[in-house]
Amino acid sequence: MRTLTHTVAGSTVGIHFPERREDLDGFRAFLAGGDKVLAFDTEGIGLDVYTPGHRLRLAQFGNSREAWVLRTDLFAEEAAAALRQPRPFVMHNAPFDLLTVDRHLGVRLEDLGARTFDTRVLAHLLDPRAPQEGGIGLGLKPLSAVYVDPDAPDTQEGLTAVFRSLGLTKATGWAGIPVDNETYVRYAGLDVILTHRLFRELGPMVRDIGLDRLSKFEHHLQVLLAILQRKGFRLDVPYVERLKADLLGEAERGRAVARRYGVENVNSTAQVAAALEAMGEKLTERTASGATKVDKGVLLPLADLSLSWERLDVRTPNPLADAVLRSKRAEKWAVAYADAFLTLRDANDRLHPSIGALQARTARMSISRPPLQQLPSSDWRVRRAFVADPGQSIIAADYQAVEMRVLAALSDDETMKRAIAEGVDLHSFTAERVFGPDFTKAHRKIAKAVGFGKVYGGGAATICRQTGADLVSVKRALAAYDATFPGIKRYSRRLMERAEFGRREVVTPSGRHLPLDRDRLYAATNYVVQSTARDLLAQAIVDIFAAGLGDHLLLPVHDELIAQAPTADAEEVIREVGRAMESTFYGVRIASDPEVYGPSWGHGYGAPE
DNA sequence: ACGATCACG
DNA sequence: ACGTACGTGATCGTG
C-alpha cells in the first residue's frame, strides 16, 4: 500500500493506493466511516465510453480529508460493491462517470444516478458563465480555485506535463502512463477530495438561493439524458461509407475548378479573396479583425445563388465562387459528419453522442461527438445516416413556434395571446397588420424575421442582412410590430430596467438566474425566452419518462424530440409523446406537431422511398 | 490559441 | 436617441 500526502487549503490530506488485497481493509473502514456523502471519480482512456478500446483504469473514492484510488484491473469488484451501497455520492460532471461505471463495472446508471449529486450542476445554477464570459467556468479546477483552494493544482494540465516527460502526448498519455505513476495517482486522488470539498461549499449556496427543487430536477433530467446516450442511435454504415465517398468526390471536383483560378486551398480565405479580386470581383465586406470577408454570404451572390442555393438569374455566376462554395460544403460534410460518424460508432454500429443536459448560459442542451443538433436540414443526405432499430420507425414531435408562445405568455401581450388562442399563423398575422390583407409570401418572410429579430434583440440592419429584405420594409415592419404587440416592448423594457438598476441578471419562471453582460442588456428577453423554452422541453422529457415512454426517445433538438417506435404503433406513440410535450403556460397553449418520419431520420427531410 | 467559417434551433 | 441578432460544436488556417 502506498500513501501520498498533499496540502489542500492548509490541511494535510492522504491519498491511499492499495496494491494488495489486504490493503483494502483500510478502504472498507473508510467506507464504514461517518461520511454521509462520498465523492467519486474515474480515470479511463478516451472520452468516448462506447468506442472500441475504451478502458477504465482507476476508480477513486474520497471525502474532504482522504482519497482511495483503486486500480480497476485489481479491484473492480470492490469498487463496484462500494458504489452499490445505498448511499449518496457526489461527482463532478456525473453523467460521464455514471456511464463509465455502468459500462465497465456493471453498476446501473439508473440506480447510482438516482443518488448522485453533481457539483457541475450546482455550479451552473450559481453561475452558468464560461470564463470568457466573465464567469468562473464549470471545470473542477477553476471552481476549486475559487471555492476550495486557490493553489489547488490543475490536475489535467499537470498530467499533460507528465505525459510529455514520458514521451507521451495528450492523446496517448491516458493509455500509456503507468497506472502507478505517482503524479497520476496523486491527481486522481486530489480530484475526489476537491469534489467533496466543493460540494460542501456549493450545496448550501444553492439551497440558500432557493434552488433546491430546480437542482433536484436537473439532477434527475441529466440521468435520463445519460440513458439516451447509453442507448445510442443506429448508424447505416454502408450508406455512410457511400455518402462519404460521394462527398469527397464532390469536394475534389470543386477543388479542381478552384485550382484553375490559382486557389490551391479552398479553405484559405486569403487565397480565395485574392483570386476573386484578380477576377475583377469587388470584395467590400470585412471581418471584425479587418480581413476581407469571403464567407457564404459573400460568395453566394457572386455565384448567382440565393441563401437557399437557388439560381437567382441576376448575374453571370462566378465559377470560382461556385466551386469554392460546393467544395467547402462537401468537404465539411464528409469530415465533420460522415467521417465522424464512422469514427465514433461502437462495435454495434451505434452512435452515443454526449448530451449536455445543462450546457449553455441559458441552460440549453448541447450534443457533441458528434454534433447531432447541427446536421444539415436543407438536405436529407446526412440525416439519412441514422436509422431506426429493426422493425421500428423514426418519429418526431416539435413545438410550434415555442419561443413566440413563451414570449406571448411571459409578456402577457393580449394581442399575441389572442392570436395564438385563435390558432392563426403568427407570422401571417403580423404580415397582415403591417402590409395589409393582400400581403405576399415575401411579406410574411419579413414579418417572421422581425418576430425573430425581436426575440433576439436585433435591429433593422441585421434583419435586412439576414433576409435580404429592403430596409424600408423592415423598418416599417418593426414599427408596426411594436404597435401591434405593445406588451412585448413593455416586457423587454421592464427586464432591461430591472437589470440596469438591480442585479445584472434575469430570473426565469423556473427560478434560474441568468447573468447579463453589462453592454448587452438587450439580450435579457432572449435569455428568458430561450431558457424557458428549454425548461419546457426538459419538463417534457421528465414527463415522457414518467409516462413510461422513455424507451422511445433518441434525442432532444432544442424544440423537438426525435424518437422511434415499432412501425405498427408509430402513429400512436408519437401522438402520446406530442401530448406529453404540450402544456398551458401562463394561459398560453404550448402545442406540438407529431410526425412519423419513416426508416431513417432523413425521411423527415425528403429522403426517397 | 485564436479567428473565420458554417452547421443547427 | 439609437442600435445591438441569441445560443451552441466542430474544423481549418494561421501565427
mmCIF file with all atom_site columns, C-alpha atoms in Angstrom, chain A residues 33 41 57 63 132 172 192 277 307 352-353 403-404 445 451 481 508 533:
data_model
loop_
_atom_site.group_PDB
_atom_site.id
_atom_site.type_symbol
_atom_site.label_atom_id
_atom_site.label_alt_id
_atom_site.label_comp_id
_atom_site.label_asym_id
_atom_site.label_entity_id
_atom_site.label_seq_id
_atom_site.pdbx_PDB_ins_code
_atom_site.Cartn_x
_atom_site.Cartn_y
_atom_site.Cartn_z
_atom_site.occupancy
_atom_site.B_iso_or_equiv
_atom_site.pdbx_formal_charge
_atom_site.auth_seq_id
_atom_site.auth_comp_id
_atom_site.auth_asym_id
_atom_site.auth_atom_id
_atom_site.pdbx_PDB_model_num
ATOM 1  C CA . GLY A 1 33  ? -16.827 5.893  8.433   1.00 0.00 ? 33  GLY A CA 1
ATOM 2  C CA . ASP A 1 41  ? -14.393 9.893  -9.929  1.00 0.00 ? 41  ASP A CA 1
ATOM 3  C CA . ARG A 1 57  ? -8.154  2.308  -15.205 1.00 0.00 ? 57  ARG A CA 1
ATOM 4  C CA . ASN A 1 63  ? -14.081 12.691 1.445   1.00 0.00 ? 63  ASN A CA 1
ATOM 5  C CA . GLN A 1 132 ? -14.541 34.026 -21.458 1.00 0.00 ? 132 GLN A CA 1
ATOM 6  C CA . THR A 1 172 ? -1.614  8.638  -25.884 1.00 0.00 ? 172 THR A CA 1
ATOM 7  C CA . VAL A 1 192 ? -12.241 13.427 -5.406  1.00 0.00 ? 192 VAL A CA 1
ATOM 8  C CA . GLU A 1 277 ? -10.236 40.136 -56.747 1.00 0.00 ? 277 GLU A CA 1
ATOM 9  C CA . LEU A 1 307 ? -29.277 31.950 -49.370 1.00 0.00 ? 307 LEU A CA 1
ATOM 10 C CA . HIS A 1 352 ? -23.639 7.547  -28.415 1.00 0.00 ? 352 HIS A CA 1
ATOM 11 C CA . PRO A 1 353 ? -23.320 11.315 -28.644 1.00 0.00 ? 353 PRO A CA 1
ATOM 12 C CA . GLU A 1 403 ? -40.267 30.903 -28.458 1.00 0.00 ? 403 GLU A CA 1
ATOM 13 C CA . MET A 1 404 ? -43.050 33.151 -29.767 1.00 0.00 ? 404 MET A CA 1
ATOM 14 C CA . LYS A 1 445 ? -40.977 36.239 -44.549 1.00 0.00 ? 445 LYS A CA 1
ATOM 15 C CA . GLY A 1 451 ? -40.540 38.320 -34.990 1.00 0.00 ? 451 GLY A CA 1
ATOM 16 C CA . TYR A 1 481 ? -44.753 45.096 -34.731 1.00 0.00 ? 481 TYR A CA 1
ATOM 17 C CA . THR A 1 508 ? -36.744 32.760 -15.335 1.00 0.00 ? 508 THR A CA 1
ATOM 18 C CA . ALA A 1 533 ? -38.354 27.121 -23.918 1.00 0.00 ? 533 ALA A CA 1
#
